[in-house]
Amino acid sequence: MEIKQQLKSLTPYKPGKPIEEVKRELHLDKVVKLASNENPYGCSPKVREAIMDEVNLLAIYPDGYSADLRRSLANYLHIEEGKLIFGNGSDEVVQILCRSLLQEGFNTVMATPTFPQYKHNSVIEGAEIREVPLKDGDHDLKKMVDQIDENTKIFWICSPNNPTGTYVNEDKLKSTLKKIPSHVLVVVDEAYYEYVQVEDYPNTLSLLEEFDNLFILRTFSKAYGLAALRIGYGIGHANIIQAIEPTREPFNTNRLAQVAAKQALLDQSFIQSCTKKNRIEKQRFYDFCSRNHLSYCETEGNFILIDFKRDSDELFQALLEQGYIVRSGKALGFNTSLRITFGTKEQNEEIIKVLEEILSQKNSD
């Protein structure tokens, strides 16, 4: 039995270590996970109530069209219902796009490092990958545009970018969109949209009216705190949505996820509370970096990439032994950095204290 040749060069996605596994391996009673950019404050209380009401219907298939959630989200975004597609997380929408548009003989353009599933799914479809290194942590849009030819099908922009947290402002995005030919789908991944503070962040929904080849990705996994339920969505022109729908699995979003997402969407006061706390905790890490003369990428997400100027795997392990799971930069293309998710005030104070102890030990060696 012969599998696709391109699969032989791929490895499965490796998420952050589970808390239970770390407790068992290192015999720890308390473990804090700050590795996967989850919301440390959980989800809206209204979500729990909605899920309990739905538990008695687990024997019944979910609505494959997500009609109720679709109506709520379309009303919230002030767009037509036909401009939405839902996925088992926004990474499934990435997969849907790749399955729909890519094959051998075509190519796709992306930054590096960025969210790895763009490349992963593109390789599976046999497409050529054209990667352009980040420039000071930012997308080098000019060089990315230069990579486009008549066989380019998808142009990926992750904003805020994972793992750097940097963003593409409105002027840069709009000028880039004007340079990209209409046969190329421009996918702007806004997984961390709710956390963004800056005033010049693009209003991509309004740009959608100007550019027929723009497609937007968002998710309920981050600020909305529904990572375990796996539900995200794409926004694009109705003709694009209709064209890619056949590659979507018939019941790809489950019943609990749909009702949870609808209720989460209705509780914007919870989101505002979370994002306010996120801003405070971001500043806490900025202050930590300043005190310890560490360079970092200014972030618009709920995480920060810090360069410690030492082997990131060793630092990862040192934190792990203290009960803190973070993301080693080696897996992300930054060999001396860690990506740390902002936790609660107490969690952040604790990990910063541990980090400063580790740094002081190094300085005294």
PDB file of C-alpha atoms in Angstrom, residues 6-280:
ATOM      1  CA  GLN A   6       4.376  14.172  -0.109  1.00  0.00           C
ATOM      2  CA  LEU A   7       3.130  12.734   3.198  1.00  0.00           C
ATOM      3  CA  LYS A   8       6.531  11.168   3.795  1.00  0.00           C
ATOM      4  CA  SER A   9       8.044  14.610   4.337  1.00  0.00           C
ATOM      5  CA  LEU A  10       5.413  15.662   6.881  1.00  0.00           C
ATOM      6  CA  THR A  11       5.103  15.128  10.614  1.00  0.00           C
ATOM      7  CA  PRO A  12       1.819  15.395  12.526  1.00  0.00           C
ATOM      8  CA  TYR A  13       1.077  18.706  14.238  1.00  0.00           C
ATOM      9  CA  LYS A  14       2.458  18.669  17.773  1.00  0.00           C
ATOM     10  CA  PRO A  15       0.352  20.716  20.205  1.00  0.00           C
ATOM     11  CA  GLY A  16       1.576  21.812  23.610  1.00  0.00           C
ATOM     12  CA  LYS A  17       2.015  19.022  26.159  1.00  0.00           C
ATOM     13  CA  PRO A  18      -1.202  18.116  28.011  1.00  0.00           C
ATOM     14  CA  ILE A  19      -1.338  19.060  31.692  1.00  0.00           C
ATOM     15  CA  GLU A  20      -2.178  15.499  32.751  1.00  0.00           C
ATOM     16  CA  GLU A  21       0.864  14.084  30.927  1.00  0.00           C
ATOM     17  CA  VAL A  22       3.254  16.567  32.548  1.00  0.00           C
ATOM     18  CA  LYS A  23       1.844  15.872  36.003  1.00  0.00           C
ATOM     19  CA  ARG A  24       2.315  12.149  35.505  1.00  0.00           C
ATOM     20  CA  GLU A  25       5.813  12.339  33.997  1.00  0.00           C
ATOM     21  CA  LEU A  26       7.279  14.823  36.487  1.00  0.00           C
ATOM     22  CA  HIS A  27       5.209  13.871  39.553  1.00  0.00           C
ATOM     23  CA  LEU A  28       3.818  17.386  39.914  1.00  0.00           C
ATOM     24  CA  ASP A  29       0.619  18.343  41.714  1.00  0.00           C
ATOM     25  CA  LYS A  30       0.214  21.684  39.954  1.00  0.00           C
ATOM     26  CA  VAL A  31       0.853  22.398  36.297  1.00  0.00           C
ATOM     27  CA  VAL A  32       0.024  25.610  34.414  1.00  0.00           C
ATOM     28  CA  LYS A  33      -0.324  25.450  30.644  1.00  0.00           C
ATOM     29  CA  LEU A  34       0.675  28.634  28.813  1.00  0.00           C
ATOM     30  CA  ALA A  35       1.516  27.013  25.490  1.00  0.00           C
ATOM     31  CA  SER A  36      -1.524  26.949  23.201  1.00  0.00           C
ATOM     32  CA  ASN A  37      -2.894  30.515  23.311  1.00  0.00           C
ATOM     33  CA  GLU A  38      -6.067  29.435  25.087  1.00  0.00           C
ATOM     34  CA  ASN A  39      -8.225  31.855  27.058  1.00  0.00           C
ATOM     35  CA  PRO A  40      -7.197  31.463  30.727  1.00  0.00           C
ATOM     36  CA  TYR A  41     -10.587  32.825  31.831  1.00  0.00           C
ATOM     37  CA  GLY A  42     -12.521  30.075  30.082  1.00  0.00           C
ATOM     38  CA  CYS A  43     -15.772  30.846  28.287  1.00  0.00           C
ATOM     39  CA  SER A  44     -18.944  32.761  29.011  1.00  0.00           C
ATOM     40  CA  PRO A  45     -21.138  31.252  31.773  1.00  0.00           C
ATOM     41  CA  LYS A  46     -23.985  31.386  29.261  1.00  0.00           C
ATOM     42  CA  VAL A  47     -22.162  28.771  27.189  1.00  0.00           C
ATOM     43  CA  ARG A  48     -22.294  26.189  29.966  1.00  0.00           C
ATOM     44  CA  GLU A  49     -26.041  26.675  30.356  1.00  0.00           C
ATOM     45  CA  ALA A  50     -26.614  26.284  26.617  1.00  0.00           C
ATOM     46  CA  ILE A  51     -24.547  23.094  26.453  1.00  0.00           C
ATOM     47  CA  MET A  52     -26.469  21.493  29.330  1.00  0.00           C
ATOM     48  CA  ASP A  53     -29.751  22.222  27.551  1.00  0.00           C
ATOM     49  CA  GLU A  54     -28.393  20.467  24.450  1.00  0.00           C
ATOM     50  CA  VAL A  55     -27.068  17.325  26.137  1.00  0.00           C
ATOM     51  CA  ASN A  56     -30.355  15.456  25.742  1.00  0.00           C
ATOM     52  CA  LEU A  57     -30.057  15.735  21.951  1.00  0.00           C
ATOM     53  CA  LEU A  58     -26.704  13.996  21.525  1.00  0.00           C
ATOM     54  CA  ALA A  59     -28.282  11.113  19.575  1.00  0.00           C
ATOM     55  CA  ILE A  60     -29.412  13.495  16.832  1.00  0.00           C
ATOM     56  CA  TYR A  61     -27.125  14.723  14.058  1.00  0.00           C
ATOM     57  CA  PRO A  62     -26.255  18.426  14.172  1.00  0.00           C
ATOM     58  CA  ASP A  63     -27.501  20.865  11.559  1.00  0.00           C
ATOM     59  CA  GLY A  64     -24.929  20.483   8.772  1.00  0.00           C
ATOM     60  CA  TYR A  65     -25.582  24.048   7.617  1.00  0.00           C
ATOM     61  CA  SER A  66     -25.258  25.537  11.152  1.00  0.00           C
ATOM     62  CA  ALA A  67     -28.336  27.604  10.328  1.00  0.00           C
ATOM     63  CA  ASP A  68     -29.040  29.020  13.792  1.00  0.00           C
ATOM     64  CA  LEU A  69     -25.417  29.992  14.426  1.00  0.00           C
ATOM     65  CA  ARG A  70     -25.160  31.253  10.852  1.00  0.00           C
ATOM     66  CA  ARG A  71     -28.058  33.672  11.394  1.00  0.00           C
ATOM     67  CA  SER A  72     -26.635  34.933  14.679  1.00  0.00           C
ATOM     68  CA  LEU A  73     -23.124  35.421  13.321  1.00  0.00           C
ATOM     69  CA  ALA A  74     -24.333  37.068  10.100  1.00  0.00           C
ATOM     70  CA  ASN A  75     -26.416  39.522  12.149  1.00  0.00           C
ATOM     71  CA  TYR A  76     -23.488  40.236  14.455  1.00  0.00           C
ATOM     72  CA  LEU A  77     -21.081  40.859  11.562  1.00  0.00           C
ATOM     73  CA  HIS A  78     -23.706  42.653   9.427  1.00  0.00           C
ATOM     74  CA  ILE A  79     -23.098  40.401   6.439  1.00  0.00           C
ATOM     75  CA  GLU A  80     -25.184  38.048   4.311  1.00  0.00           C
ATOM     76  CA  GLU A  81     -25.521  34.476   5.600  1.00  0.00           C
ATOM     77  CA  GLY A  82     -24.190  33.111   2.317  1.00  0.00           C
ATOM     78  CA  LYS A  83     -20.790  34.667   2.988  1.00  0.00           C
ATOM     79  CA  LEU A  84     -20.036  32.255   5.860  1.00  0.00           C
ATOM     80  CA  ILE A  85     -18.579  28.762   6.045  1.00  0.00           C
ATOM     81  CA  PHE A  86     -18.013  26.908   9.327  1.00  0.00           C
ATOM     82  CA  GLY A  87     -15.282  24.468  10.214  1.00  0.00           C
ATOM     83  CA  ASN A  88     -14.109  22.106  12.922  1.00  0.00           C
ATOM     84  CA  GLY A  89     -11.860  24.937  14.066  1.00  0.00           C
ATOM     85  CA  SER A  90     -10.645  27.515  11.556  1.00  0.00           C
ATOM     86  CA  ASP A  91      -7.841  25.101  10.695  1.00  0.00           C
ATOM     87  CA  GLU A  92     -10.446  22.896   9.006  1.00  0.00           C
ATOM     88  CA  VAL A  93     -11.417  25.890   6.870  1.00  0.00           C
ATOM     89  CA  VAL A  94      -7.714  26.108   5.934  1.00  0.00           C
ATOM     90  CA  GLN A  95      -7.945  22.467   4.890  1.00  0.00           C
ATOM     91  CA  ILE A  96     -11.128  23.122   2.907  1.00  0.00           C
ATOM     92  CA  LEU A  97      -9.457  25.966   1.022  1.00  0.00           C
ATOM     93  CA  CYS A  98      -6.397  23.870   0.205  1.00  0.00           C
ATOM     94  CA  ARG A  99      -8.490  20.899  -0.944  1.00  0.00           C
ATOM     95  CA  SER A 100     -10.578  23.207  -3.119  1.00  0.00           C
ATOM     96  CA  LEU A 101      -7.846  25.272  -4.765  1.00  0.00           C
ATOM     97  CA  LEU A 102      -4.509  23.467  -4.664  1.00  0.00           C
ATOM     98  CA  GLN A 103      -3.007  20.561  -6.565  1.00  0.00           C
ATOM     99  CA  GLU A 104       0.205  19.616  -8.308  1.00  0.00           C
ATOM    100  CA  GLY A 105       1.288  22.330 -10.730  1.00  0.00           C
ATOM    101  CA  PHE A 106      -0.058  25.166  -8.570  1.00  0.00           C
ATOM    102  CA  ASN A 107       1.727  27.137  -5.855  1.00  0.00           C
ATOM    103  CA  THR A 108       0.874  29.011  -2.689  1.00  0.00           C
ATOM    104  CA  VAL A 109       2.663  31.940  -1.002  1.00  0.00           C
ATOM    105  CA  MET A 110       3.113  32.427   2.735  1.00  0.00           C
ATOM    106  CA  ALA A 111       5.424  33.949   5.327  1.00  0.00           C
ATOM    107  CA  THR A 112       7.755  31.887   7.473  1.00  0.00           C
ATOM    108  CA  PRO A 113       7.488  31.296  10.366  1.00  0.00           C
ATOM    109  CA  THR A 114       3.703  31.433  10.501  1.00  0.00           C
ATOM    110  CA  PHE A 115       0.810  29.113  11.354  1.00  0.00           C
ATOM    111  CA  PRO A 116       2.101  25.741  10.108  1.00  0.00           C
ATOM    112  CA  GLN A 117      -1.199  24.341   8.837  1.00  0.00           C
ATOM    113  CA  TYR A 118      -1.089  26.529   5.711  1.00  0.00           C
ATOM    114  CA  LYS A 119       2.023  24.696   4.575  1.00  0.00           C
ATOM    115  CA  HIS A 120       0.990  21.320   5.938  1.00  0.00           C
ATOM    116  CA  ASN A 121      -2.290  21.182   4.019  1.00  0.00           C
ATOM    117  CA  SER A 122      -0.744  22.662   0.885  1.00  0.00           C
ATOM    118  CA  VAL A 123       1.934  19.954   0.828  1.00  0.00           C
ATOM    119  CA  ILE A 124      -0.725  17.253   1.147  1.00  0.00           C
ATOM    120  CA  GLU A 125      -2.418  18.617  -1.978  1.00  0.00           C
ATOM    121  CA  GLY A 126       0.872  18.490  -3.893  1.00  0.00           C
ATOM    122  CA  ALA A 127       1.228  22.251  -4.361  1.00  0.00           C
ATOM    123  CA  GLU A 128       4.535  24.109  -4.475  1.00  0.00           C
ATOM    124  CA  ILE A 129       5.219  26.080  -1.290  1.00  0.00           C
ATOM    125  CA  ARG A 130       6.725  29.554  -1.689  1.00  0.00           C
ATOM    126  CA  GLU A 131       7.837  30.842   1.698  1.00  0.00           C
ATOM    127  CA  VAL A 132       9.188  34.323   2.414  1.00  0.00           C
ATOM    128  CA  PRO A 133      11.027  34.906   5.722  1.00  0.00           C
ATOM    129  CA  LEU A 134       9.563  37.416   8.139  1.00  0.00           C
ATOM    130  CA  LYS A 135      11.321  40.771   8.232  1.00  0.00           C
ATOM    131  CA  ASP A 136      11.874  41.901  11.834  1.00  0.00           C
ATOM    132  CA  GLY A 137       8.957  39.689  12.809  1.00  0.00           C
ATOM    133  CA  ASP A 138       6.609  41.134  10.168  1.00  0.00           C
ATOM    134  CA  HIS A 139       5.292  39.793   6.862  1.00  0.00           C
ATOM    135  CA  ASP A 140       7.571  40.948   4.025  1.00  0.00           C
ATOM    136  CA  LEU A 141       4.617  41.671   1.771  1.00  0.00           C
ATOM    137  CA  LYS A 142       6.613  43.102  -1.121  1.00  0.00           C
ATOM    138  CA  LYS A 143       8.732  39.971  -1.464  1.00  0.00           C
ATOM    139  CA  MET A 144       5.666  37.810  -0.986  1.00  0.00           C
ATOM    140  CA  VAL A 145       3.881  39.563  -3.852  1.00  0.00           C
ATOM    141  CA  ASP A 146       6.981  39.077  -6.006  1.00  0.00           C
ATOM    142  CA  GLN A 147       6.514  35.304  -5.613  1.00  0.00           C
ATOM    143  CA  ILE A 148       3.137  35.347  -7.364  1.00  0.00           C
ATOM    144  CA  ASP A 149       2.793  34.004 -10.895  1.00  0.00           C
ATOM    145  CA  GLU A 150       0.019  32.620 -13.088  1.00  0.00           C
ATOM    146  CA  ASN A 151       0.015  29.353 -11.099  1.00  0.00           C
ATOM    147  CA  THR A 152      -0.389  30.942  -7.667  1.00  0.00           C
ATOM    148  CA  LYS A 153      -3.700  30.043  -6.044  1.00  0.00           C
ATOM    149  CA  ILE A 154      -3.562  31.124  -2.376  1.00  0.00           C
ATOM    150  CA  PHE A 155      -1.707  33.986  -0.651  1.00  0.00           C
ATOM    151  CA  TRP A 156      -1.716  33.622   3.161  1.00  0.00           C
ATOM    152  CA  ILE A 157      -1.528  36.498   5.653  1.00  0.00           C
ATOM    153  CA  CYS A 158      -1.682  35.638   9.361  1.00  0.00           C
ATOM    154  CA  SER A 159      -2.536  38.840  11.231  1.00  0.00           C
ATOM    155  CA  PRO A 160      -1.837  38.869  14.119  1.00  0.00           C
ATOM    156  CA  ASN A 161       0.810  36.385  13.103  1.00  0.00           C
ATOM    157  CA  ASN A 162       1.406  33.208  15.030  1.00  0.00           C
ATOM    158  CA  PRO A 163       4.047  32.970  16.560  1.00  0.00           C
ATOM    159  CA  THR A 164       5.180  36.611  16.552  1.00  0.00           C
ATOM    160  CA  GLY A 165       1.925  38.451  17.332  1.00  0.00           C
ATOM    161  CA  THR A 166       2.730  41.120  14.721  1.00  0.00           C
ATOM    162  CA  TYR A 167       0.027  42.468  12.396  1.00  0.00           C
ATOM    163  CA  VAL A 168      -0.446  43.961   8.935  1.00  0.00           C
ATOM    164  CA  ASN A 169      -1.961  47.440   9.135  1.00  0.00           C
ATOM    165  CA  GLU A 170      -4.785  48.681   6.922  1.00  0.00           C
ATOM    166  CA  ASP A 171      -2.639  50.721   4.516  1.00  0.00           C
ATOM    167  CA  LYS A 172      -0.240  47.835   3.916  1.00  0.00           C
ATOM    168  CA  LEU A 173      -3.010  45.295   3.475  1.00  0.00           C
ATOM    169  CA  LYS A 174      -4.993  47.471   1.095  1.00  0.00           C
ATOM    170  CA  SER A 175      -1.972  48.357  -1.029  1.00  0.00           C
ATOM    171  CA  THR A 176      -1.001  44.668  -1.136  1.00  0.00           C
ATOM    172  CA  LEU A 177      -4.496  43.593  -2.187  1.00  0.00           C
ATOM    173  CA  LYS A 178      -4.342  46.049  -5.091  1.00  0.00           C
ATOM    174  CA  LYS A 179      -1.180  44.362  -6.372  1.00  0.00           C
ATOM    175  CA  ILE A 180      -2.483  40.793  -6.222  1.00  0.00           C
ATOM    176  CA  PRO A 181      -4.169  39.449  -9.376  1.00  0.00           C
ATOM    177  CA  SER A 182      -7.798  38.359  -9.154  1.00  0.00           C
ATOM    178  CA  HIS A 183      -6.999  34.657  -9.733  1.00  0.00           C
ATOM    179  CA  VAL A 184      -5.209  34.510  -6.352  1.00  0.00           C
ATOM    180  CA  LEU A 185      -7.269  34.048  -3.183  1.00  0.00           C
ATOM    181  CA  VAL A 186      -5.895  36.234  -0.383  1.00  0.00           C
ATOM    182  CA  VAL A 187      -6.602  34.579   2.968  1.00  0.00           C
ATOM    183  CA  VAL A 188      -6.271  36.834   6.022  1.00  0.00           C
ATOM    184  CA  ASP A 189      -6.230  34.709   9.165  1.00  0.00           C
ATOM    185  CA  GLU A 190      -7.604  36.737  12.078  1.00  0.00           C
ATOM    186  CA  ALA A 191      -7.686  34.050  14.769  1.00  0.00           C
ATOM    187  CA  TYR A 192      -6.665  36.640  17.396  1.00  0.00           C
ATOM    188  CA  TYR A 193      -8.888  39.415  16.048  1.00  0.00           C
ATOM    189  CA  GLU A 194     -10.697  40.069  19.342  1.00  0.00           C
ATOM    190  CA  TYR A 195      -7.423  40.803  21.162  1.00  0.00           C
ATOM    191  CA  VAL A 196      -6.212  43.513  18.776  1.00  0.00           C
ATOM    192  CA  GLN A 197      -5.771  46.999  20.268  1.00  0.00           C
ATOM    193  CA  VAL A 198      -4.171  49.089  17.530  1.00  0.00           C
ATOM    194  CA  GLU A 199      -6.286  51.625  15.687  1.00  0.00           C
ATOM    195  CA  ASP A 200      -4.814  50.940  12.244  1.00  0.00           C
ATOM    196  CA  TYR A 201      -5.793  47.273  12.181  1.00  0.00           C
ATOM    197  CA  PRO A 202      -7.673  46.614   8.915  1.00  0.00           C
ATOM    198  CA  ASN A 203     -11.449  46.503   8.721  1.00  0.00           C
ATOM    199  CA  THR A 204     -11.308  43.411   6.553  1.00  0.00           C
ATOM    200  CA  LEU A 205     -15.090  43.087   6.371  1.00  0.00           C
ATOM    201  CA  SER A 206     -15.320  46.439   4.598  1.00  0.00           C
ATOM    202  CA  LEU A 207     -12.375  45.505   2.347  1.00  0.00           C
ATOM    203  CA  LEU A 208     -14.344  42.420   1.358  1.00  0.00           C
ATOM    204  CA  GLU A 209     -16.705  44.704  -0.537  1.00  0.00           C
ATOM    205  CA  GLU A 210     -13.811  46.119  -2.553  1.00  0.00           C
ATOM    206  CA  PHE A 211     -11.827  42.946  -3.269  1.00  0.00           C
ATOM    207  CA  ASP A 212     -13.524  39.876  -4.722  1.00  0.00           C
ATOM    208  CA  ASN A 213     -10.536  37.634  -3.944  1.00  0.00           C
ATOM    209  CA  LEU A 214     -10.357  38.360  -0.196  1.00  0.00           C
ATOM    210  CA  PHE A 215     -11.174  35.631   2.337  1.00  0.00           C
ATOM    211  CA  ILE A 216     -11.142  36.020   6.141  1.00  0.00           C
ATOM    212  CA  LEU A 217     -10.591  33.371   8.823  1.00  0.00           C
ATOM    213  CA  ARG A 218     -11.777  33.730  12.426  1.00  0.00           C
ATOM    214  CA  THR A 219     -12.375  31.350  15.311  1.00  0.00           C
ATOM    215  CA  PHE A 220     -14.199  30.740  18.584  1.00  0.00           C
ATOM    216  CA  SER A 221     -11.155  28.904  19.988  1.00  0.00           C
ATOM    217  CA  LYS A 222      -9.205  31.883  21.311  1.00  0.00           C
ATOM    218  CA  ALA A 223     -10.930  34.847  22.973  1.00  0.00           C
ATOM    219  CA  TYR A 224     -14.287  33.037  23.102  1.00  0.00           C
ATOM    220  CA  GLY A 225     -12.714  30.172  25.051  1.00  0.00           C
ATOM    221  CA  LEU A 226     -14.178  27.280  23.039  1.00  0.00           C
ATOM    222  CA  ALA A 227     -10.968  25.550  21.934  1.00  0.00           C
ATOM    223  CA  ALA A 228     -12.178  22.118  23.088  1.00  0.00           C
ATOM    224  CA  LEU A 229     -15.340  22.320  20.968  1.00  0.00           C
ATOM    225  CA  ARG A 230     -13.478  23.092  17.727  1.00  0.00           C
ATOM    226  CA  ILE A 231     -15.450  25.680  15.823  1.00  0.00           C
ATOM    227  CA  GLY A 232     -14.188  28.403  13.506  1.00  0.00           C
ATOM    228  CA  TYR A 233     -15.390  30.103  10.355  1.00  0.00           C
ATOM    229  CA  GLY A 234     -14.478  31.708   7.079  1.00  0.00           C
ATOM    230  CA  ILE A 235     -15.919  34.844   5.488  1.00  0.00           C
ATOM    231  CA  GLY A 236     -15.825  35.318   1.749  1.00  0.00           C
ATOM    232  CA  HIS A 237     -17.914  36.239  -1.260  1.00  0.00           C
ATOM    233  CA  ALA A 238     -20.940  34.009  -1.694  1.00  0.00           C
ATOM    234  CA  ASN A 239     -19.691  32.605  -4.997  1.00  0.00           C
ATOM    235  CA  ILE A 240     -16.440  31.473  -3.349  1.00  0.00           C
ATOM    236  CA  ILE A 241     -18.273  29.940  -0.384  1.00  0.00           C
ATOM    237  CA  GLN A 242     -20.611  28.087  -2.717  1.00  0.00           C
ATOM    238  CA  ALA A 243     -17.692  26.808  -4.793  1.00  0.00           C
ATOM    239  CA  ILE A 244     -15.759  25.355  -1.837  1.00  0.00           C
ATOM    240  CA  GLU A 245     -18.765  23.929   0.057  1.00  0.00           C
ATOM    241  CA  PRO A 246     -18.505  20.466  -1.600  1.00  0.00           C
ATOM    242  CA  THR A 247     -15.186  19.859   0.196  1.00  0.00           C
ATOM    243  CA  ARG A 248     -16.754  20.482   3.616  1.00  0.00           C
ATOM    244  CA  GLU A 249     -17.760  17.339   5.508  1.00  0.00           C
ATOM    245  CA  PRO A 250     -21.565  17.140   5.914  1.00  0.00           C
ATOM    246  CA  PHE A 251     -21.627  17.348   9.746  1.00  0.00           C
ATOM    247  CA  ASN A 252     -18.264  18.969  10.409  1.00  0.00           C
ATOM    248  CA  THR A 253     -19.372  21.140  13.337  1.00  0.00           C
ATOM    249  CA  ASN A 254     -21.076  19.379  16.217  1.00  0.00           C
ATOM    250  CA  ARG A 255     -24.292  20.251  17.993  1.00  0.00           C
ATOM    251  CA  LEU A 256     -22.663  21.398  21.240  1.00  0.00           C
ATOM    252  CA  ALA A 257     -20.173  23.596  19.401  1.00  0.00           C
ATOM    253  CA  GLN A 258     -22.902  25.343  17.442  1.00  0.00           C
ATOM    254  CA  VAL A 259     -25.024  26.275  20.459  1.00  0.00           C
ATOM    255  CA  ALA A 260     -21.924  27.197  22.471  1.00  0.00           C
ATOM    256  CA  ALA A 261     -20.628  29.513  19.734  1.00  0.00           C
ATOM    257  CA  LYS A 262     -24.006  31.239  19.433  1.00  0.00           C
ATOM    258  CA  GLN A 263     -24.186  31.936  23.164  1.00  0.00           C
ATOM    259  CA  ALA A 264     -20.538  32.976  23.331  1.00  0.00           C
ATOM    260  CA  LEU A 265     -21.170  35.463  20.538  1.00  0.00           C
ATOM    261  CA  LEU A 266     -24.096  36.994  22.428  1.00  0.00           C
ATOM    262  CA  ASP A 267     -22.009  37.658  25.549  1.00  0.00           C
ATOM    263  CA  GLN A 268     -19.702  40.406  24.334  1.00  0.00           C
ATOM    264  CA  SER A 269     -19.295  41.790  27.858  1.00  0.00           C
ATOM    265  CA  PHE A 270     -17.360  38.608  28.708  1.00  0.00           C
ATOM    266  CA  ILE A 271     -15.096  39.114  25.673  1.00  0.00           C
ATOM    267  CA  GLN A 272     -14.463  42.732  26.643  1.00  0.00           C
ATOM    268  CA  SER A 273     -13.541  41.643  30.168  1.00  0.00           C
ATOM    269  CA  CYS A 274     -11.082  39.058  28.829  1.00  0.00           C
ATOM    270  CA  THR A 275      -9.435  41.406  26.358  1.00  0.00           C
ATOM    271  CA  LYS A 276      -9.060  44.112  29.013  1.00  0.00           C
ATOM    272  CA  LYS A 277      -7.260  41.646  31.286  1.00  0.00           C
ATOM    273  CA  ASN A 278      -5.148  40.537  28.342  1.00  0.00           C
ATOM    274  CA  ARG A 279      -3.919  44.112  27.805  1.00  0.00           C
ATOM    275  CA  ILE A 280      -2.899  44.378  31.452  1.00  0.00           C
TER     276      ILE A 280
END
